[in-house]
Coordinates of C-alpha atoms in Angstrom, one line a residue:
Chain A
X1 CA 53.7 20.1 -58.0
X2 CA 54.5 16.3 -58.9
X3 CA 51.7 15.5 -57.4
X4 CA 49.2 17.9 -59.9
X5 CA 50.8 17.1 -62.7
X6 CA 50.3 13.2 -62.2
X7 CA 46.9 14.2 -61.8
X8 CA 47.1 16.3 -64.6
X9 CA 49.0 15.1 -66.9
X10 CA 47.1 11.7 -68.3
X11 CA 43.5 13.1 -69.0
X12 CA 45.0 15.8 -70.4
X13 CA 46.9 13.1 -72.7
X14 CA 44.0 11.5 -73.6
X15 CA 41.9 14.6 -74.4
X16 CA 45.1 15.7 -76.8
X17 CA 44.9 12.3 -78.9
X18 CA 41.4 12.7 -79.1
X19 CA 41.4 16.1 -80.5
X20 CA 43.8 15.1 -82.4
X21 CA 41.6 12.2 -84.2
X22 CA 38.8 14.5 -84.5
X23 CA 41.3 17.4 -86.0
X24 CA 42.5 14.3 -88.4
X25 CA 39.2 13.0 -89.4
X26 CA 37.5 15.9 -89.7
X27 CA 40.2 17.6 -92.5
X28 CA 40.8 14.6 -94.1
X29 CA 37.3 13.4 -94.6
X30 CA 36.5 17.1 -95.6
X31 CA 33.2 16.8 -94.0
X32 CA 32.0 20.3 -94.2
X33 CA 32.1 22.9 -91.7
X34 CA 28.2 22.3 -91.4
X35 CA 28.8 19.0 -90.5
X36 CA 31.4 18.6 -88.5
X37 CA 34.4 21.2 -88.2
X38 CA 38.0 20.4 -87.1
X39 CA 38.7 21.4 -83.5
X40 CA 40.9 24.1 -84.4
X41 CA 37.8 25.5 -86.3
X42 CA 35.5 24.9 -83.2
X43 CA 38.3 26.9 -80.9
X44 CA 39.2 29.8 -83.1
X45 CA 35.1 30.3 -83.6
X46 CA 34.2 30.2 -80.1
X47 CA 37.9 32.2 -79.0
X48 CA 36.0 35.0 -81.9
X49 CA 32.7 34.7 -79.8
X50 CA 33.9 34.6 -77.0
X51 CA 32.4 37.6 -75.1
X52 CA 29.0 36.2 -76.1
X53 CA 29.6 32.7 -74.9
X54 CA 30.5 33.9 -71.9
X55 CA 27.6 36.1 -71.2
X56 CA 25.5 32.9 -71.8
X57 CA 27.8 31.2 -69.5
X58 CA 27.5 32.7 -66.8
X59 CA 23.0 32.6 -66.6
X60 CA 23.9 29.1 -67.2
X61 CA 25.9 28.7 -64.1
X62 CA 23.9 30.5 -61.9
X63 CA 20.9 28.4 -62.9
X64 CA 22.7 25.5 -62.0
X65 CA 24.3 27.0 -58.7
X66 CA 21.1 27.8 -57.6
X67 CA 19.2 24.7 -58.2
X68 CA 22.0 23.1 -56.1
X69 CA 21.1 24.9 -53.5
X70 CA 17.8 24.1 -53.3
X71 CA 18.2 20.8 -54.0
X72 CA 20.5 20.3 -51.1
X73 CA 18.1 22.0 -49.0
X74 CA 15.2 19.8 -49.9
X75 CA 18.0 16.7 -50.1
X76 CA 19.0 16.8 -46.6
X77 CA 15.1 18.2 -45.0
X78 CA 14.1 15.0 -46.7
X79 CA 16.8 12.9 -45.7
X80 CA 16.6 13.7 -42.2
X81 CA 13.0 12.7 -42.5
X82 CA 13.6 9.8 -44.4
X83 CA 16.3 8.4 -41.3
X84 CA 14.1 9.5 -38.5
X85 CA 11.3 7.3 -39.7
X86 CA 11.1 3.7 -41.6
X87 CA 7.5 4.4 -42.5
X88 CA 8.4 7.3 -44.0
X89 CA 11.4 5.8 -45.7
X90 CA 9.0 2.9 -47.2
X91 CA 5.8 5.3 -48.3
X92 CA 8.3 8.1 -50.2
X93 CA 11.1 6.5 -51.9
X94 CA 9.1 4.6 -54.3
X95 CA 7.7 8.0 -55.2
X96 CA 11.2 10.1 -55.6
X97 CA 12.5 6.9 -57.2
X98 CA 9.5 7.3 -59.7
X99 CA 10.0 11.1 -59.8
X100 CA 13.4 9.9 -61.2
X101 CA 12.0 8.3 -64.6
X102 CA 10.1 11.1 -66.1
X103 CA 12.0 12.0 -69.0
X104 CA 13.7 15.4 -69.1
X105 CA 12.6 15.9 -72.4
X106 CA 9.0 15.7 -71.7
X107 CA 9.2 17.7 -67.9
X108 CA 11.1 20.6 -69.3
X109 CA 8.5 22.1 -71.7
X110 CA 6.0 21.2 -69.0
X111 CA 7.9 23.3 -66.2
X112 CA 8.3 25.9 -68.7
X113 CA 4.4 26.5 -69.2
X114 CA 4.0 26.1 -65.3
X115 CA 6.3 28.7 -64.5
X116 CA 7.1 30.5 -67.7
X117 CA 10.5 31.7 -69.1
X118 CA 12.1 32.9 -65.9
X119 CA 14.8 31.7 -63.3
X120 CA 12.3 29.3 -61.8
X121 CA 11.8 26.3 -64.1
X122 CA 15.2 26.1 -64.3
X123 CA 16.3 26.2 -61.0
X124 CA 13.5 23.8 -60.8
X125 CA 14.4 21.6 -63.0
X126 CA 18.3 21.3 -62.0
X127 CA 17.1 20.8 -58.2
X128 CA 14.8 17.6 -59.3
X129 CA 18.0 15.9 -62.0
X130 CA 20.3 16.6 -58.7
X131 CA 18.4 15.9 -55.7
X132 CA 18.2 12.1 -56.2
X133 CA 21.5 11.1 -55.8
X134 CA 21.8 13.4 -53.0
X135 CA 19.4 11.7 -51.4
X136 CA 20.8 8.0 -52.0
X137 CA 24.2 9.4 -50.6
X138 CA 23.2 10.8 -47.6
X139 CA 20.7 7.7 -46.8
X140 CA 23.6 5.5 -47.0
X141 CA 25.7 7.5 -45.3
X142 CA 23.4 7.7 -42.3
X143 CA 23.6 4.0 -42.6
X144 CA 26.9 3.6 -42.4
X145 CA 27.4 4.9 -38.9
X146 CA 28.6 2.7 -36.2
X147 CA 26.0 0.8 -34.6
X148 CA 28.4 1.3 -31.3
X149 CA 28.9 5.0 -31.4
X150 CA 25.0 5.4 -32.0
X151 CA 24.9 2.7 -28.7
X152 CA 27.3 4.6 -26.7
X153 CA 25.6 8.1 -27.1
X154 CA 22.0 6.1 -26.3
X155 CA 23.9 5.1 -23.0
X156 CA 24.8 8.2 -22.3
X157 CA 21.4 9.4 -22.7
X158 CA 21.1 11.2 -25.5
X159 CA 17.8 11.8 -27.8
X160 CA 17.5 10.8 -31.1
X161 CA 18.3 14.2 -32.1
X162 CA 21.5 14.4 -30.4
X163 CA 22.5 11.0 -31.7
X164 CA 21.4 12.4 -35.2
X165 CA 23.6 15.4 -35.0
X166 CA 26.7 13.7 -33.2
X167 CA 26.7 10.9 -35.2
X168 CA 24.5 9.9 -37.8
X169 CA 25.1 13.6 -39.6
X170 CA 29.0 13.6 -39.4
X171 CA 29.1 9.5 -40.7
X172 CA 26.8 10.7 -43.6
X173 CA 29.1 13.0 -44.9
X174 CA 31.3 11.8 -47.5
X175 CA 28.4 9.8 -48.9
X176 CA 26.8 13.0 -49.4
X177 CA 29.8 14.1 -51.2
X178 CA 29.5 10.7 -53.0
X179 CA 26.0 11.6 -54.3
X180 CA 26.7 15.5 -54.8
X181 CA 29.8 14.4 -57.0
X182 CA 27.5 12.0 -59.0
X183 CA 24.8 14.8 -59.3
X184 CA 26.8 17.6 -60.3
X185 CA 27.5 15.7 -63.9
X186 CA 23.9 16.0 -64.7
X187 CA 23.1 19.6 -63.0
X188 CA 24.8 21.5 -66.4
X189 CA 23.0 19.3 -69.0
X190 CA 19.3 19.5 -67.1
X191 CA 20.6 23.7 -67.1
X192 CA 20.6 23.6 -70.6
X193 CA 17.9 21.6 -71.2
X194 CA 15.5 24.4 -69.2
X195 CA 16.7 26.7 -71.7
X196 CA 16.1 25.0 -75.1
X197 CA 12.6 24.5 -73.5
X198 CA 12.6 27.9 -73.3
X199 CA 14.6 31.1 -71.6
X200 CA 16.1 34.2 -72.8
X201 CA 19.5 33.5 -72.1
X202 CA 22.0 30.6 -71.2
X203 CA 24.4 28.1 -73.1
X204 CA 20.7 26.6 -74.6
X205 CA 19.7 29.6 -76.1
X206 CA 23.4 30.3 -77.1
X207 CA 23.3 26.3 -78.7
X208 CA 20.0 26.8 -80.4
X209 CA 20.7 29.9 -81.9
X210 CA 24.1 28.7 -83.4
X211 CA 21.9 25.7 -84.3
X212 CA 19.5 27.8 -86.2
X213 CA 21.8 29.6 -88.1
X214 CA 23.8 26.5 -89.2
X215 CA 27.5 27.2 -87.1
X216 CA 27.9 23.7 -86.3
X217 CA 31.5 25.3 -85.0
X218 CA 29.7 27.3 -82.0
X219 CA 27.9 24.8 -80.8
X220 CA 30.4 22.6 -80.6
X221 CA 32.1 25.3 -78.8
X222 CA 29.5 25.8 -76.2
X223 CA 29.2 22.1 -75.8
X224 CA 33.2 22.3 -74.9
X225 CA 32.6 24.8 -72.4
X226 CA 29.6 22.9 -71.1
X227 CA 32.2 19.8 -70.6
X228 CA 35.0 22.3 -68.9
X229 CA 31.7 24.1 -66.9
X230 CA 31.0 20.6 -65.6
X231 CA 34.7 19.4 -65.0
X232 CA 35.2 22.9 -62.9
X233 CA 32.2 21.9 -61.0
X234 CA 33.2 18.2 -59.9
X235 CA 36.5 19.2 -59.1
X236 CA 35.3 21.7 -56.8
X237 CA 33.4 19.1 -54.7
X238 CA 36.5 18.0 -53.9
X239 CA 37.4 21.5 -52.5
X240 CA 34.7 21.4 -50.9
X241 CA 34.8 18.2 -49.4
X242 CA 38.7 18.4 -48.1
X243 CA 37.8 21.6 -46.6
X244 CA 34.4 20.5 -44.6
X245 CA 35.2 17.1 -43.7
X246 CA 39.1 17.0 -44.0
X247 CA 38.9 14.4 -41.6
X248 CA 38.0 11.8 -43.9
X249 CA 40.6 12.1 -46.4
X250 CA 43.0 12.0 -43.8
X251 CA 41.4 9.1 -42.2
X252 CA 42.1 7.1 -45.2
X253 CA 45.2 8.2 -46.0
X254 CA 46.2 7.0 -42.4
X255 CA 44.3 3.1 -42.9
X256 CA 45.7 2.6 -45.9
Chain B
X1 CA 24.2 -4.5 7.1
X2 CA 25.5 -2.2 4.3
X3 CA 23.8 -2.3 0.7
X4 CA 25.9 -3.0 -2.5
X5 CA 26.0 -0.5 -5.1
X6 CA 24.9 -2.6 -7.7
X7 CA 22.4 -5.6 -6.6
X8 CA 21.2 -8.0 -9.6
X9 CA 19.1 -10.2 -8.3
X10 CA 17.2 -13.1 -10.7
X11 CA 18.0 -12.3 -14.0
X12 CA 16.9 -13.3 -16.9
X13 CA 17.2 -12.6 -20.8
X14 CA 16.8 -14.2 -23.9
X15 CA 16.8 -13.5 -27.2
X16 CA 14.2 -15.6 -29.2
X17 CA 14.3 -18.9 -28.1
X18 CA 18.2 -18.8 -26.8
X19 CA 18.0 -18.3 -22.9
X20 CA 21.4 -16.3 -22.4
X21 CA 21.1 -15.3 -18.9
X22 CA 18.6 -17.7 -16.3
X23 CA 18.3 -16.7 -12.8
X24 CA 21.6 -15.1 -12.8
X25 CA 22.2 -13.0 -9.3
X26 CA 25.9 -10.6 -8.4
X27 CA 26.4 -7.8 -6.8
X28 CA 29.4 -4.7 -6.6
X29 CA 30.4 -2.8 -3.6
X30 CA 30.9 0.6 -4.0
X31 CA 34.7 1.1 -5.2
X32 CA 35.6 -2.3 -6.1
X33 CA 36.7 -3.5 -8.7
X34 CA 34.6 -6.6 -10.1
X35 CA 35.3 -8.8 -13.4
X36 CA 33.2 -11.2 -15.1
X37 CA 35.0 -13.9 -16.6
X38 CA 33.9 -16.2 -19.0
X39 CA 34.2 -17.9 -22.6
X40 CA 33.0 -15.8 -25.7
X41 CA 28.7 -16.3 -26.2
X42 CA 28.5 -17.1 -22.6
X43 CA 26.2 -14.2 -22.2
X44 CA 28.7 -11.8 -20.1
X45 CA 28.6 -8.5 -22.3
X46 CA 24.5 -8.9 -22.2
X47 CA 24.8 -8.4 -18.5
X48 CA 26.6 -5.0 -19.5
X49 CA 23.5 -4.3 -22.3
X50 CA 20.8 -5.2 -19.5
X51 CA 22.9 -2.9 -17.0
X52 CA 23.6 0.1 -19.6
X53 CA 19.7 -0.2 -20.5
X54 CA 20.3 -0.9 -24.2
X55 CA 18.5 -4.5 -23.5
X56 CA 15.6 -4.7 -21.1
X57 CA 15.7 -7.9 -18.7
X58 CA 12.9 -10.3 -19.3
X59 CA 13.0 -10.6 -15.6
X60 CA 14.8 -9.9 -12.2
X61 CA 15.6 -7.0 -9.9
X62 CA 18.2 -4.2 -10.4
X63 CA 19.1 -2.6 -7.1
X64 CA 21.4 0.6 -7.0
X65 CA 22.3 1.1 -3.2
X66 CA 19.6 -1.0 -2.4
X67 CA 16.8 0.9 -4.3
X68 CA 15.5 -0.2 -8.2
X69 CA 17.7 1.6 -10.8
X70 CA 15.8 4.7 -11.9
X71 CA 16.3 4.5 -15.4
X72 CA 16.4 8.6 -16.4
X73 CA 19.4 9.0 -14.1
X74 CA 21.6 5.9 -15.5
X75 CA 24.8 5.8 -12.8
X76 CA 26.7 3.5 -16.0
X77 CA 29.3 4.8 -18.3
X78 CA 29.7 2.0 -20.6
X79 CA 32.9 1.3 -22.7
X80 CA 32.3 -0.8 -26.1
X81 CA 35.1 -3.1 -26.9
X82 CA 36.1 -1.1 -30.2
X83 CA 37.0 2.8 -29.2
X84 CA 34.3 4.3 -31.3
X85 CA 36.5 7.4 -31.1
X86 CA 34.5 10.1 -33.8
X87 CA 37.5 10.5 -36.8
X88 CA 36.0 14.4 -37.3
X89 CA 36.5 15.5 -33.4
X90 CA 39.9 15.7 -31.8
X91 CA 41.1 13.8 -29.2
X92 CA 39.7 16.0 -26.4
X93 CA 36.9 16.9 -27.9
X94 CA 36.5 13.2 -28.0
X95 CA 36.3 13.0 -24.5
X96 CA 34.4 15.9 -24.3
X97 CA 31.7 13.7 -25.4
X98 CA 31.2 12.3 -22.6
X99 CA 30.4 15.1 -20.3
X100 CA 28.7 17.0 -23.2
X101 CA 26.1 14.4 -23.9
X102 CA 25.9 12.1 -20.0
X103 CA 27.3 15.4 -17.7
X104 CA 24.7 18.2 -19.5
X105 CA 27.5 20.2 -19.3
X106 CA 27.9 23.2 -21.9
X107 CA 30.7 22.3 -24.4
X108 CA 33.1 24.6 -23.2
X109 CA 32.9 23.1 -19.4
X110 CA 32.5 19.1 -20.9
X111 CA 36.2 20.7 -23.0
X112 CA 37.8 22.1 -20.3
X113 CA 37.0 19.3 -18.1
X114 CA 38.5 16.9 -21.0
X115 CA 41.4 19.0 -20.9
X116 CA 42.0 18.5 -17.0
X117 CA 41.3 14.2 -17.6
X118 CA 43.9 14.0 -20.3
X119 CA 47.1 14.2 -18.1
X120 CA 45.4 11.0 -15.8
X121 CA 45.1 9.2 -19.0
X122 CA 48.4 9.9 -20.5
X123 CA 47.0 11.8 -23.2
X124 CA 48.4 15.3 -21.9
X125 CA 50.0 16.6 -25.5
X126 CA 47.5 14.6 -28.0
X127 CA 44.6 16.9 -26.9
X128 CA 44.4 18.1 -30.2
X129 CA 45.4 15.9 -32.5
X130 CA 42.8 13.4 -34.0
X131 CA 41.9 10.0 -33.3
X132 CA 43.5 8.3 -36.3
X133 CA 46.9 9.7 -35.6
X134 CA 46.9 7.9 -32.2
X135 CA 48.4 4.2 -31.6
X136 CA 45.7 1.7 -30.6
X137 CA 46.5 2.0 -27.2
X138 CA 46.3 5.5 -26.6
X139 CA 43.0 5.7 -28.9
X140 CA 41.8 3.0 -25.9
X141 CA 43.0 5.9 -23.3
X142 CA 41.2 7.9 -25.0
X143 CA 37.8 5.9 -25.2
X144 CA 38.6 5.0 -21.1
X145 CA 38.8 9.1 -20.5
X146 CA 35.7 9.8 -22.5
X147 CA 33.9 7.3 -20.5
X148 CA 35.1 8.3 -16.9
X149 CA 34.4 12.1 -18.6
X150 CA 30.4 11.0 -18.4
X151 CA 30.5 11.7 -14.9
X152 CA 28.8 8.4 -13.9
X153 CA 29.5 6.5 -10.4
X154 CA 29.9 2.8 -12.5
X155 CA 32.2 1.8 -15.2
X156 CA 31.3 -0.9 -17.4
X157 CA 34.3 -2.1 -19.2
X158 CA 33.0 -4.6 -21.8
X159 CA 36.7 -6.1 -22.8
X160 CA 38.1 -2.7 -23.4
X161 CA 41.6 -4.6 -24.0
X162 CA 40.6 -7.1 -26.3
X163 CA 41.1 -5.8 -29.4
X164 CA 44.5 -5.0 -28.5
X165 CA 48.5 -6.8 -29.1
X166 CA 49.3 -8.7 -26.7
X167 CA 52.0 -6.7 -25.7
X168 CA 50.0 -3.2 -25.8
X169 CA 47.2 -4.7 -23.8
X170 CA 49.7 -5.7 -21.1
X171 CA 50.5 -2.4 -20.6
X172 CA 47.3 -1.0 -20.6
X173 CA 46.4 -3.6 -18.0
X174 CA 48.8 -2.9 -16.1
X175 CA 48.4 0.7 -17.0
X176 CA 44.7 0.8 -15.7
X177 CA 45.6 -1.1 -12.5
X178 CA 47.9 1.9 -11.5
X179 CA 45.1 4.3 -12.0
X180 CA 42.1 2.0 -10.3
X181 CA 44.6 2.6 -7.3
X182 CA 44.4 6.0 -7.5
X183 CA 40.5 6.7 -9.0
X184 CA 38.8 3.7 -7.1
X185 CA 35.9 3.9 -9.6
X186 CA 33.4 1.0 -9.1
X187 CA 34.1 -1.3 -12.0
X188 CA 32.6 -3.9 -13.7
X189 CA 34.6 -5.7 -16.4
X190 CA 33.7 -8.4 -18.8
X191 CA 37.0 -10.4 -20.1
X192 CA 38.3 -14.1 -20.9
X193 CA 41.4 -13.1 -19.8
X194 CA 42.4 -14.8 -16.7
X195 CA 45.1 -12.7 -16.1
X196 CA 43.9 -9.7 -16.1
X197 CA 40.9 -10.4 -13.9
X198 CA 43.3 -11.7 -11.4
X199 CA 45.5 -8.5 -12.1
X200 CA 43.1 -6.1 -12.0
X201 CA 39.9 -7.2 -9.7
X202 CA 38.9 -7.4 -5.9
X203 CA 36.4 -10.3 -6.6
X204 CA 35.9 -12.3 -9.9
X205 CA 32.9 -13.9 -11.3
X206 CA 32.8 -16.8 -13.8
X207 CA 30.2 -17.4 -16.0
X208 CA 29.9 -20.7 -17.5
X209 CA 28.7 -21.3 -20.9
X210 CA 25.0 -19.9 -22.2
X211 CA 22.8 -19.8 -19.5
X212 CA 24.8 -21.9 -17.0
X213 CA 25.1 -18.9 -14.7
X214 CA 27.6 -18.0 -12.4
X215 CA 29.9 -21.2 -11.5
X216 CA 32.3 -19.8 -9.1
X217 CA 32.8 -16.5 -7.1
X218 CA 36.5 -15.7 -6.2
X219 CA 38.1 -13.0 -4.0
X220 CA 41.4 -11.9 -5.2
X221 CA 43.4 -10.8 -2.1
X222 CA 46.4 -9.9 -3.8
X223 CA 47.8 -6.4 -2.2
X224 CA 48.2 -3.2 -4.1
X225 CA 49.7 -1.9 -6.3
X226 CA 49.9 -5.0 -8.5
X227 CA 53.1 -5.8 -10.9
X228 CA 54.2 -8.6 -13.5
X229 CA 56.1 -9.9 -10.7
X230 CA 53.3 -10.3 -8.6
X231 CA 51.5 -12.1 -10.8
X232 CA 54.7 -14.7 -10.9
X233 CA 53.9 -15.9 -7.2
X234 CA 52.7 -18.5 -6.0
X235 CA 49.3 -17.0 -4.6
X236 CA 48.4 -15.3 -8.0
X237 CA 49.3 -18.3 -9.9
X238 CA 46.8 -20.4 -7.4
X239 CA 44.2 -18.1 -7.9
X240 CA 44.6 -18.1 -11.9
X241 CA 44.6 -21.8 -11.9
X242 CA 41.5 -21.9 -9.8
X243 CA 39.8 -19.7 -12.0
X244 CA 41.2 -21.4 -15.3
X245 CA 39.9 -24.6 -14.0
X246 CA 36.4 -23.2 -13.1
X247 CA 36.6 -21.7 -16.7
X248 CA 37.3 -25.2 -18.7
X249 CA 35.0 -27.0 -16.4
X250 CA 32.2 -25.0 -17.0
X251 CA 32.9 -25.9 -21.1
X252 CA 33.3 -29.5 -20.3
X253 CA 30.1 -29.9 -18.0

């Protein structure tokens, strides 16, 4: 209980002071609700709306959900090729790194035409922001495997396979929670940027419909939720990660 | 005129242009304990790589009672210096390991069989508890019962003590010796610890520095079981000196 609410406690300090500020600035500049509400504007508008933001929530969440999925499908098919074979490794990761600078705004639209309004350019889309770092964490984390334990096995006579599997798979581990933790901050934000490209639901369409109609308040709302969508998210990959590799955390706690 | 279990005969490595091993020739009987002493980068632990097939040999003969080492059927179990004990598997399923992925047994037989080494190696009420919440000594157990769990006819201890205290690797030592009396593996073991080659071994070699080969061969008739206090008289503390000496004149020459 100590514990959660040292954890808790300062963030939730800081967010405070600056809702506070924007609360402050917002009332006494007297900017306009158009332009920028106070916070306590932005919550009561959103609390009012609520059963709609929600229902653009959750598409929004089950976009990004499953383009995780596939991502870490394709993340860890590829990685395992990538580790297996340094020819491999040198011909494809100068063409995933490039796959990495085409801008969002430009590929959404595109991925939109290719495979229309539906689940699939989104799912897309979320699976190419996320699989990168994915990638990158999992490749290092096959590095970082003893060079003795991979000896031993080889002594022992097993095949690369086996020595894959016992191994290079288990060492790679919390640098694939490294990379999924990074990923997962941008897997909301590509969600939403399928949907402004175009989609019949989701916090996009929710954000550029409030946009259209000039409530500055709900989008600010639904960016809030974005934030807390995405917060929810990271902290589960530490759920995640205690209850898969709880080894690790332990480990550490034990060196240290 | 009985062969040796392990016959090297004429071997040599090197690695670029640094000759580590020239004409170097030893052999091991079958259940006797054999140590090779000799300073650090004197080429003893690539003996150990050459014999545990992670290095090839540029040249020479490998003889396994008396016939050339068939390479699919490796009779090593090797045992790095550094436990390399997995932090996600238990202790036993640690061991396990080693008659999972040497033995071809089915995990449940390589655990059950785990289960039946831990009394031997002390390690009787850790089975499932994980590596990291073991001292460095028993993690060493550990790494030692994963490696006789593989089955294999030949240990090859490359200085399984040396990361250890002083005072945990004396009992480990003297640990190990208690066991050797009962197991009689056949051992090879790589140390620069004088000591515990004369402690431990039936016949010591000592390699002088890179490339010098092997610059004395000593039997170590001490009887079983060995103590502390054996090591106090006056035989043992001949045969340390002689091989102490051999040791400093090899770095000297």
């Amino acid at each position: 209980m100590r514990r959660t609410l040292r954890i808790v406690l300062p963030p939730l300090l800081v967010v405070g002071l600056l809702g506070v500020v924007w609360e402050v600035y917002a009332r006494v500049g007297n900017l306009g609700d158009e332009l920028l509400p106070p916070l306590s504007r932005v919550l009561s508008a959103g609390w009012d709306d609520r059963a709609s933001l929600w229902a653009s929530t959750q598409p929004t969440l089950r976009e990004v959900l499953l383009g995780f999925a596939v991502s870490m499908v394709f993340a860890f098919a590829i990685s395992i090729l990538l580790d297996a074979s340094g020819l491999a490794r040198r011909s494809v990761m100068p063409v995933l790194i490039g796959s990495q600078t085409i801008p969002l705004v430009v590929l959404a639209p595109l991925v939109v035409i290719w495979f229309g309004f539906g689940l699939t350019p989104k799912i897309l889309l979320v699976a190419l922001v996320t699989f990168f770092p994915i990638v990158v964490g999992l490749l290092d984390g096959y590095a970082s495997s003893e060079r003795d334990a991979v000896t031993l096995l080889r002594t022992m006579g097993a095949s690369w396979p086996t020595v894959f599997r016992l191994v290079r798979l288990p060492s790679a581990l919390p640098g694939f929670f490294t990379g999924l933790r990074i990923a997962i901050t941008y897997a909301v934000v590509a969600a939403i940027f399928a949907e402004y490209a175009g989609a019949e639901t989701g916090l996009g369409v929710y954000i550029q419909g409030a946009d259209n109609s000039f409530r500055t308040d709900l989008v600010l709302a639904a960016v809030l939720v974005t934030a807390v969508l995405t917060l929810a998210l990271y902290a589960a990959t530490f759920i995640v990660q205690r209850l898969t590799i709880p080894w690790y955390t332990d480990a550490r706690k034990v060196n240290q | 005129m009985s062969t040796s279990a392990i016959d090297v005969r004429g071997l040599r490595k090197a690695f670029g242009d640094l000759q580590v091993l020239d004409d170097l020739s030893l052999h091991v009987e079958r259940g006797e304990f054999v140590s090779i002493l000799g300073p650090s980068g004197c080429g003893k632990s690539t003996i150990l790589s050459v014999l545990n097939g992670t290095e090839p040999a540029d040249s020479g003969e490998l003889l396994l009672d008396g016939e050339p080492l068939n390479r699919m059927q490796s009779p090593f179990a090797w045992m790095p210096q550094h436990d390399v004990l997995f932090p996600w598997r238990t202790v036993e399923q640690n061991v396990a390991l080693g008659g999972e992925v040497a033995g071809g047994l089915s995990k449940r037989e390589a655990l059950a069989q785990a289960r039946a080494l831990l009394p031997t190696f002390g390690l009787d009420e850790f089975g499932a508890t994980r590596p990291y919440q073991l001292s460095g000594g028993m993690r060493q157990r550990a790494a030692f019962a994963r490696t006789v769990a593989q089955g294999r006819d030949i240990l090859l201890l490359d200085e399984p003590f040396g990361a250890l205290d002083a005072l945990t690797r004396t009992e480990l030592q003297l640990w190990l010796e208690q066991i050797w009396g009962r197991e009689r593996w056949t051992v090879v073991l790589i140390t620069h610890d004088v000591r515990e080659a004369v402690l431990l071994s039936d016949r010591v070699y000592v390699l002088g520095p890179r490339a010098t080969g092997i610059t004395l061969e000593l039997e170590i008739p001490l009887p079983r079981p060995r103590s502390l206090e054996l090591l106090g008289n006056a035989d043992a503390a001949a045969l340390e000196r002689e091989l102490l000496q051999a040791l400093h004149a090899g770095r000297t020459a």
